[in-house]
Short mmCIF file of C-alpha atoms in Angstrom, two decimals:
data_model
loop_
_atom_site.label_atom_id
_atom_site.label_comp_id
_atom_site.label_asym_id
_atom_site.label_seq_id
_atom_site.Cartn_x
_atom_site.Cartn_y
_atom_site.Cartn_z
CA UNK S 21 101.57 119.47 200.26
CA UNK S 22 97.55 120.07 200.08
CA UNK S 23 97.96 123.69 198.62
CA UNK S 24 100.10 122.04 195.86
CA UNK S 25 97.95 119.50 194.94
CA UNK S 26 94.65 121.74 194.96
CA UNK S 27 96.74 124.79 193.19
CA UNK S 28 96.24 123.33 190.11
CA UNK S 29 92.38 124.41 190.15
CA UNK S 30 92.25 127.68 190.83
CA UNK S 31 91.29 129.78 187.83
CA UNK S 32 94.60 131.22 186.16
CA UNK S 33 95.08 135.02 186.51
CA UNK S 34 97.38 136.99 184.40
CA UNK S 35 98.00 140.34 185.60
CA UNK S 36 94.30 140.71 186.83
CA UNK S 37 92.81 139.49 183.69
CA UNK S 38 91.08 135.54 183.84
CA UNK S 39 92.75 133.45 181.72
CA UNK S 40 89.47 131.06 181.48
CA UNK S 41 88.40 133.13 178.74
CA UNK S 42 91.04 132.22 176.05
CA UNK S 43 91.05 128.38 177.72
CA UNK S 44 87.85 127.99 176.89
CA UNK S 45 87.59 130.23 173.29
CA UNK S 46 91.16 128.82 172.01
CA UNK S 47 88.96 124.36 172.65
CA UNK S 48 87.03 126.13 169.71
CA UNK S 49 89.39 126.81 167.32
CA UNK S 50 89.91 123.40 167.10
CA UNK S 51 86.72 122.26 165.21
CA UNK S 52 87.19 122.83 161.72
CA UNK S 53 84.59 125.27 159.61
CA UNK S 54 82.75 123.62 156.63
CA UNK S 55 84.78 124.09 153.22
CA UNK S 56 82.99 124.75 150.38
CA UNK S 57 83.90 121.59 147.82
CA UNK S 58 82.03 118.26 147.40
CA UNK S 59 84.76 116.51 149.41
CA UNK S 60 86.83 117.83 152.44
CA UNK S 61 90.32 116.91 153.24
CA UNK S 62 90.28 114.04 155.61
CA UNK S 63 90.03 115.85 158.90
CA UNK S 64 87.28 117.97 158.25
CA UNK S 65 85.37 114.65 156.37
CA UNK S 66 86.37 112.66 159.45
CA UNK S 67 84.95 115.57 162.50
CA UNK S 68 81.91 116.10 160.21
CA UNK S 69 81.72 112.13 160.27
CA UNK S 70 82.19 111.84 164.19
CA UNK S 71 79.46 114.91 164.88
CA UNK S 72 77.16 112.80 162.26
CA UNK S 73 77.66 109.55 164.11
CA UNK S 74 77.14 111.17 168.09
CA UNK S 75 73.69 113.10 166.68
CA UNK S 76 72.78 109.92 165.22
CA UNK S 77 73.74 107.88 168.93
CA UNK S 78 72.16 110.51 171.28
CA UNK S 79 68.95 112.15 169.61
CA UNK S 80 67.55 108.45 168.16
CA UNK S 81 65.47 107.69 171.30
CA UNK S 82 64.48 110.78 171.34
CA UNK S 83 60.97 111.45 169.91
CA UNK S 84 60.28 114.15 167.05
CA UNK S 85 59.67 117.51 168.82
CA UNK S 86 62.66 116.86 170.77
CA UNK S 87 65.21 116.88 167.88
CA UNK S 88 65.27 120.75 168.58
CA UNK S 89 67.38 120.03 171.48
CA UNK S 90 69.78 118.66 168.75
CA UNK S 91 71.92 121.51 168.47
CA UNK S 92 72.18 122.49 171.68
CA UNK S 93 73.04 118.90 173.32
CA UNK S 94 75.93 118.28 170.35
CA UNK S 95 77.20 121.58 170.99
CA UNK S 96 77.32 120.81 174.84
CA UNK S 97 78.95 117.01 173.77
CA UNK S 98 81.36 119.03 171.58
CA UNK S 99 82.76 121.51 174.41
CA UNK S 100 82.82 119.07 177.23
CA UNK S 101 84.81 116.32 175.07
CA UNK S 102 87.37 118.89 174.32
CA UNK S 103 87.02 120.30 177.09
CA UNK S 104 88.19 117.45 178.93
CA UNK S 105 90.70 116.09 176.58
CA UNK S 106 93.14 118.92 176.39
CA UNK S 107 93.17 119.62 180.29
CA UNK S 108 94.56 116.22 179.80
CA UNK S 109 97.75 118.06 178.40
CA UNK S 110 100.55 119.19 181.17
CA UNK S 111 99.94 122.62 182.63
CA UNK S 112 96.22 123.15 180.89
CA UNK S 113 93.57 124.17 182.87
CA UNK S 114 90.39 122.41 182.82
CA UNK S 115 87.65 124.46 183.12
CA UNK S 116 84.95 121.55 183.67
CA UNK S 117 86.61 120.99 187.30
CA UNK S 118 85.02 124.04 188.37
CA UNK S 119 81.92 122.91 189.81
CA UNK S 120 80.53 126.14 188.87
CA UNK S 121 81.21 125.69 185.07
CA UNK S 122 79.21 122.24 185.40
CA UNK S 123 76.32 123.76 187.85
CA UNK S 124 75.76 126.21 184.88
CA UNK S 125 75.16 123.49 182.00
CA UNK S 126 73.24 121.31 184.19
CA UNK S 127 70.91 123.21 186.02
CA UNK S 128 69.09 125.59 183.58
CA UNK S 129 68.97 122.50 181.20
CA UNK S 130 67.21 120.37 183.54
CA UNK S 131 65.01 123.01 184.63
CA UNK S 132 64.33 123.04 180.89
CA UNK S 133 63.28 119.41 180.63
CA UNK S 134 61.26 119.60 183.48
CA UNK S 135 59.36 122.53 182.62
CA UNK S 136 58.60 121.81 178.79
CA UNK S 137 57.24 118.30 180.41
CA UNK S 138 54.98 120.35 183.16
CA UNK S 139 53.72 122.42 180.07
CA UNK S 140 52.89 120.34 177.26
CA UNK S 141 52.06 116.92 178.88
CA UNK S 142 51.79 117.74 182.33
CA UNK S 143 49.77 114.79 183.75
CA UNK S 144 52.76 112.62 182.07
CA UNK S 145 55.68 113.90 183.19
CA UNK S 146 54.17 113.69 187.31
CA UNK S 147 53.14 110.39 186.24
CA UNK S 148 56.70 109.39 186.46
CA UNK S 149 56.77 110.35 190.05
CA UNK S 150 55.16 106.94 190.54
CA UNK S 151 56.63 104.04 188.81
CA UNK S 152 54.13 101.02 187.76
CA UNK S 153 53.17 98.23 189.37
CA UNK S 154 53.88 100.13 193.23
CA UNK S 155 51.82 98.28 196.10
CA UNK S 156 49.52 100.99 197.38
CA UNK S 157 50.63 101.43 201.25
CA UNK S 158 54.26 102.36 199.57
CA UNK S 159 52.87 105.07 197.19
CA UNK S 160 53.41 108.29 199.37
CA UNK S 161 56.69 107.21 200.34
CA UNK S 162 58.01 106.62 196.70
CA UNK S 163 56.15 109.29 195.37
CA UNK S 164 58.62 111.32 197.91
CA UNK S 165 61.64 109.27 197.22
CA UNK S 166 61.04 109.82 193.20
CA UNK S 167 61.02 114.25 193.81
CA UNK S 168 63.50 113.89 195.81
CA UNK S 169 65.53 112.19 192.89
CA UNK S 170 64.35 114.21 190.57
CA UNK S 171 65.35 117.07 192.35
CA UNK S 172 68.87 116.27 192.59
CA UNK S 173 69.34 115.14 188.87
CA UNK S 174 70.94 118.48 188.23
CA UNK S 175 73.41 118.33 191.03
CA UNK S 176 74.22 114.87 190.20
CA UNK S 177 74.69 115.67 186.92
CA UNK S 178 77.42 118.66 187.84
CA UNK S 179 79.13 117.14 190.67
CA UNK S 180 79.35 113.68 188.84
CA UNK S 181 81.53 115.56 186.37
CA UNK S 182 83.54 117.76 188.57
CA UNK S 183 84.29 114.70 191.06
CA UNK S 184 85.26 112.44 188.12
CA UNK S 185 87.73 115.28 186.43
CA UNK S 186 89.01 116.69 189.84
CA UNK S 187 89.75 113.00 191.39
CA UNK S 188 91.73 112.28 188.38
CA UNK S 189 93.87 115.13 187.89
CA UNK S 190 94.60 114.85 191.45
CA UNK S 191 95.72 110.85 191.23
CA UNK S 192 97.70 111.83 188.40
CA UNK S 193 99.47 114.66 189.98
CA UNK S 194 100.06 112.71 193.26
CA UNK S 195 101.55 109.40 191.40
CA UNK S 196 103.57 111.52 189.09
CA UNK S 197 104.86 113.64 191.97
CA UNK S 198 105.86 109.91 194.05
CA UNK S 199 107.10 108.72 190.51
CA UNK S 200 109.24 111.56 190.23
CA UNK S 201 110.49 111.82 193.79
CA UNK S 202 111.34 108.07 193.99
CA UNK S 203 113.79 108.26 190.91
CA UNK S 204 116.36 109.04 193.24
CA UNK S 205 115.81 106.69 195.80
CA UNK S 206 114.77 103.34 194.05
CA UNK S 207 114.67 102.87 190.35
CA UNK S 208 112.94 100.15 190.02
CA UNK S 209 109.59 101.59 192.32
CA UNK S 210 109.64 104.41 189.88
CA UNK S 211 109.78 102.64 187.10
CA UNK S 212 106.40 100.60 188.29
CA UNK S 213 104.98 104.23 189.15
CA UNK S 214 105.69 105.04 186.27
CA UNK S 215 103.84 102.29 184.60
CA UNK S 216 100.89 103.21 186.57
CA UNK S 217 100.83 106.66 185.72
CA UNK S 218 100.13 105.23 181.56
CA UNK S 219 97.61 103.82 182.58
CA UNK S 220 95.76 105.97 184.56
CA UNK S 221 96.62 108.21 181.72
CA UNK S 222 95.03 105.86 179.49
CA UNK S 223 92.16 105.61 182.01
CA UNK S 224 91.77 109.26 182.11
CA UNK S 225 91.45 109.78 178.34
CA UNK S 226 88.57 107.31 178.44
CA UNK S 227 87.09 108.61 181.53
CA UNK S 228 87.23 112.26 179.40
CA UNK S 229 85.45 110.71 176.88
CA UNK S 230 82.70 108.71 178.53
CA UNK S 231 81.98 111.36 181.40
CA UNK S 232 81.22 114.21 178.53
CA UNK S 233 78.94 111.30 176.69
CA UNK S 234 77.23 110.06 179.74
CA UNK S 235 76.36 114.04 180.75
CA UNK S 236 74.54 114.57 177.72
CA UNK S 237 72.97 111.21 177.39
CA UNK S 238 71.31 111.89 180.83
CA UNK S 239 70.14 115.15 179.72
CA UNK S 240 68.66 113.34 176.40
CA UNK S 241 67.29 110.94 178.99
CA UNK S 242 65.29 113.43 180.91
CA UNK S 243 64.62 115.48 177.62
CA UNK S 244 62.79 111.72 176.10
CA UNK S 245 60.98 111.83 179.57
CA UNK S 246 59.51 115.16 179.21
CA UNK S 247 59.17 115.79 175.71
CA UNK V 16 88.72 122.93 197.59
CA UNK V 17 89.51 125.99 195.22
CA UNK V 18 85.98 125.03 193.36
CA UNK V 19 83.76 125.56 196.28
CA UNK V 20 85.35 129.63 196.29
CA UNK V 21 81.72 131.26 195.32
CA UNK V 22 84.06 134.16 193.54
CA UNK V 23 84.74 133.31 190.05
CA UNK V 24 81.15 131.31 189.94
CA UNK V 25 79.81 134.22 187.58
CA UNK V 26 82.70 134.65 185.91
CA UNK V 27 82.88 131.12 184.95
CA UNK V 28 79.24 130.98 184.24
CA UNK V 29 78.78 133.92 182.20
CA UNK V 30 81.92 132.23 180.33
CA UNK V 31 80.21 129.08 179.75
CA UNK V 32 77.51 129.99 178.36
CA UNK V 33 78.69 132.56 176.42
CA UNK V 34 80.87 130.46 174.07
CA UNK V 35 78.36 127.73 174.23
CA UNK V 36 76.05 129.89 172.54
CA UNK V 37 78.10 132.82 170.30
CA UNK V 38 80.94 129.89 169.34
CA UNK V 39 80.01 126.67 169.09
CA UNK V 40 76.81 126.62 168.27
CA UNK V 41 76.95 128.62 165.02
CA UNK V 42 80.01 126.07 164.32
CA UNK V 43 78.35 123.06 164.68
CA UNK V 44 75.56 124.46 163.26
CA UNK V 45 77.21 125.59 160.13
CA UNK V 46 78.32 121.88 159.94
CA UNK V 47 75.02 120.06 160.14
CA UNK V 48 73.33 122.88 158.09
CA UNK V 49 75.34 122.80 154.92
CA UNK V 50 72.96 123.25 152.16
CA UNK V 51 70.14 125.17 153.77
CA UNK V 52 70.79 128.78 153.86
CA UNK V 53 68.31 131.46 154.83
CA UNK V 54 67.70 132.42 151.31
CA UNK V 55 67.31 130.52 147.80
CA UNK V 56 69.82 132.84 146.05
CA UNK V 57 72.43 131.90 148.51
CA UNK V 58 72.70 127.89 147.93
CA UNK V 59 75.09 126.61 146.41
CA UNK V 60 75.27 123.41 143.74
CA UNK V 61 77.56 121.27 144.70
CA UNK V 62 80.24 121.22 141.38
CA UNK V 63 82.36 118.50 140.58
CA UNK V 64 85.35 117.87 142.86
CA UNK V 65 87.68 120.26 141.11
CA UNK V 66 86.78 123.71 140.58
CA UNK V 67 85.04 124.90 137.69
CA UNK V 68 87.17 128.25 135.94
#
């Protein structure tokens, strides 16, 4: 019963070859390439609308020199929103489950933050290693307790994701499986499974959303810090 | 958990990154960067909606 359940995240072979390559290269085929007329047809008008409105949400509190982090955190909102949406489909594979995929886009761009703050305005980005207005005997202590968080920003960052995505492709696959298997014995408990299973669907789709957002809104967060 | 297996991490890394940068990128890029191309000669005035002949 565990094997089944934790089958579905092992990276898909195909005679030898990983199928993660075309999971993750087919998400991109999906954004449409600018056309080359005043006005697109509606989908194209309405993506280049959406990217427009999330550079406009993320990169405002962030100060001038760190708009050149623009590209590079939309792109990064862009693959894990689609990312996570179509793994919502039946027998996808979602690569931001692996916790490796996630360790990869966290880490090097929090070591990024951090060391663009320790180079340009050193003094204040370890002055946030002491927040104002501490009573003096509790200084060494916090000043511990705020590298220690610091520190684990980038595996908070990863294994938030990974926990959130894993924990609910796992509910769905367990309350699916009971929905399924109680068809036969009482209709009527299926039938509230089955209500259940929408909306954790429903819950899922948002969770997609808002887990892909909140990444890179942390990562803007520490970029404002640093920057 | 088949996650914490440490034998597709580079795989899966390498992956990552690799159409972060070479795919999307240049496609969102090309999106926010409509009408400033490398060179003068190669920007293009917006005509009116319908194609001129």
């Amino acid at each position: 019963m565990n094997l089944n359940l934790f089958d579905q995240f092992l990276v898909p072979q195909l005679l030898g070859m990983p199928l993660l390559i075309p999971a993750m290269l087919l998400t991109t085929v999906l954004i449409y390439n600018p056309q080359d007329r005043w006005l697109s047809n509606p989908l194209t008008t309405l993506q280049s609308w959406l990217i427009a409105k999330a550079t406009k949400q993320i990169m405002t509190p962030v100060n001038k020199p760190g708009h050149k982090w623009s590209l590079m955190l939309i792109s990064l909102l862009t693959m894990l929103i689609l990312n996570n949406l179509l793994g919502l489909l039946p027998y996808t594979f979602t690569p931001t489950t692996q916790l490796s995929m996630n360790m990869a886009l966290a880490l090097p761009l929090w070591l990024a933050t951090v060391l663009i703050g320790l180079r340009n305005k050193p003094t204040s980005s370890l002055a946030h290693l002491l927040p104002e207005g501490t009573p003096t005997p509790l200084i060494p202590i916090l000043i511990l307790i705020e590298t220690i968080s610091l520190l684990i920003r980038p595996i908070a960052l990863a294994v938030r994701l990974t926990a959130n995505l894993t924990a609910g492709h796992l509910l769905l696959h367990l309350i699916s499986t009971a929905a399924l298997s109680l068809m036969t014995t009482s209709t009527l408990l299926a039938g509230l499974t089955l209500i259940i299973l929408t909306l954790l669907m429903l819950l899922e789709i948002a969770v997609a959303m808002i887990q892909a957002y909140v990444f890179t809104l942390l990562l803007s967060l520490y970029l404002q810090e640093n920057v | 958990m088949p996650q914490l297996n440490p034998e597709p991490w580079l795989m899966i890394l390498s992956i990552t990154w690799l159409v972060l940068i070479t795919t999307l990128q240049p496609k969102i890029a090309s999106l926010k960067f409509m009408n400033s191309p490398s060179s003068p000669a190669q920007k293009t005035t917006k005509t009116w909606p319908w194609p001129q002949i």
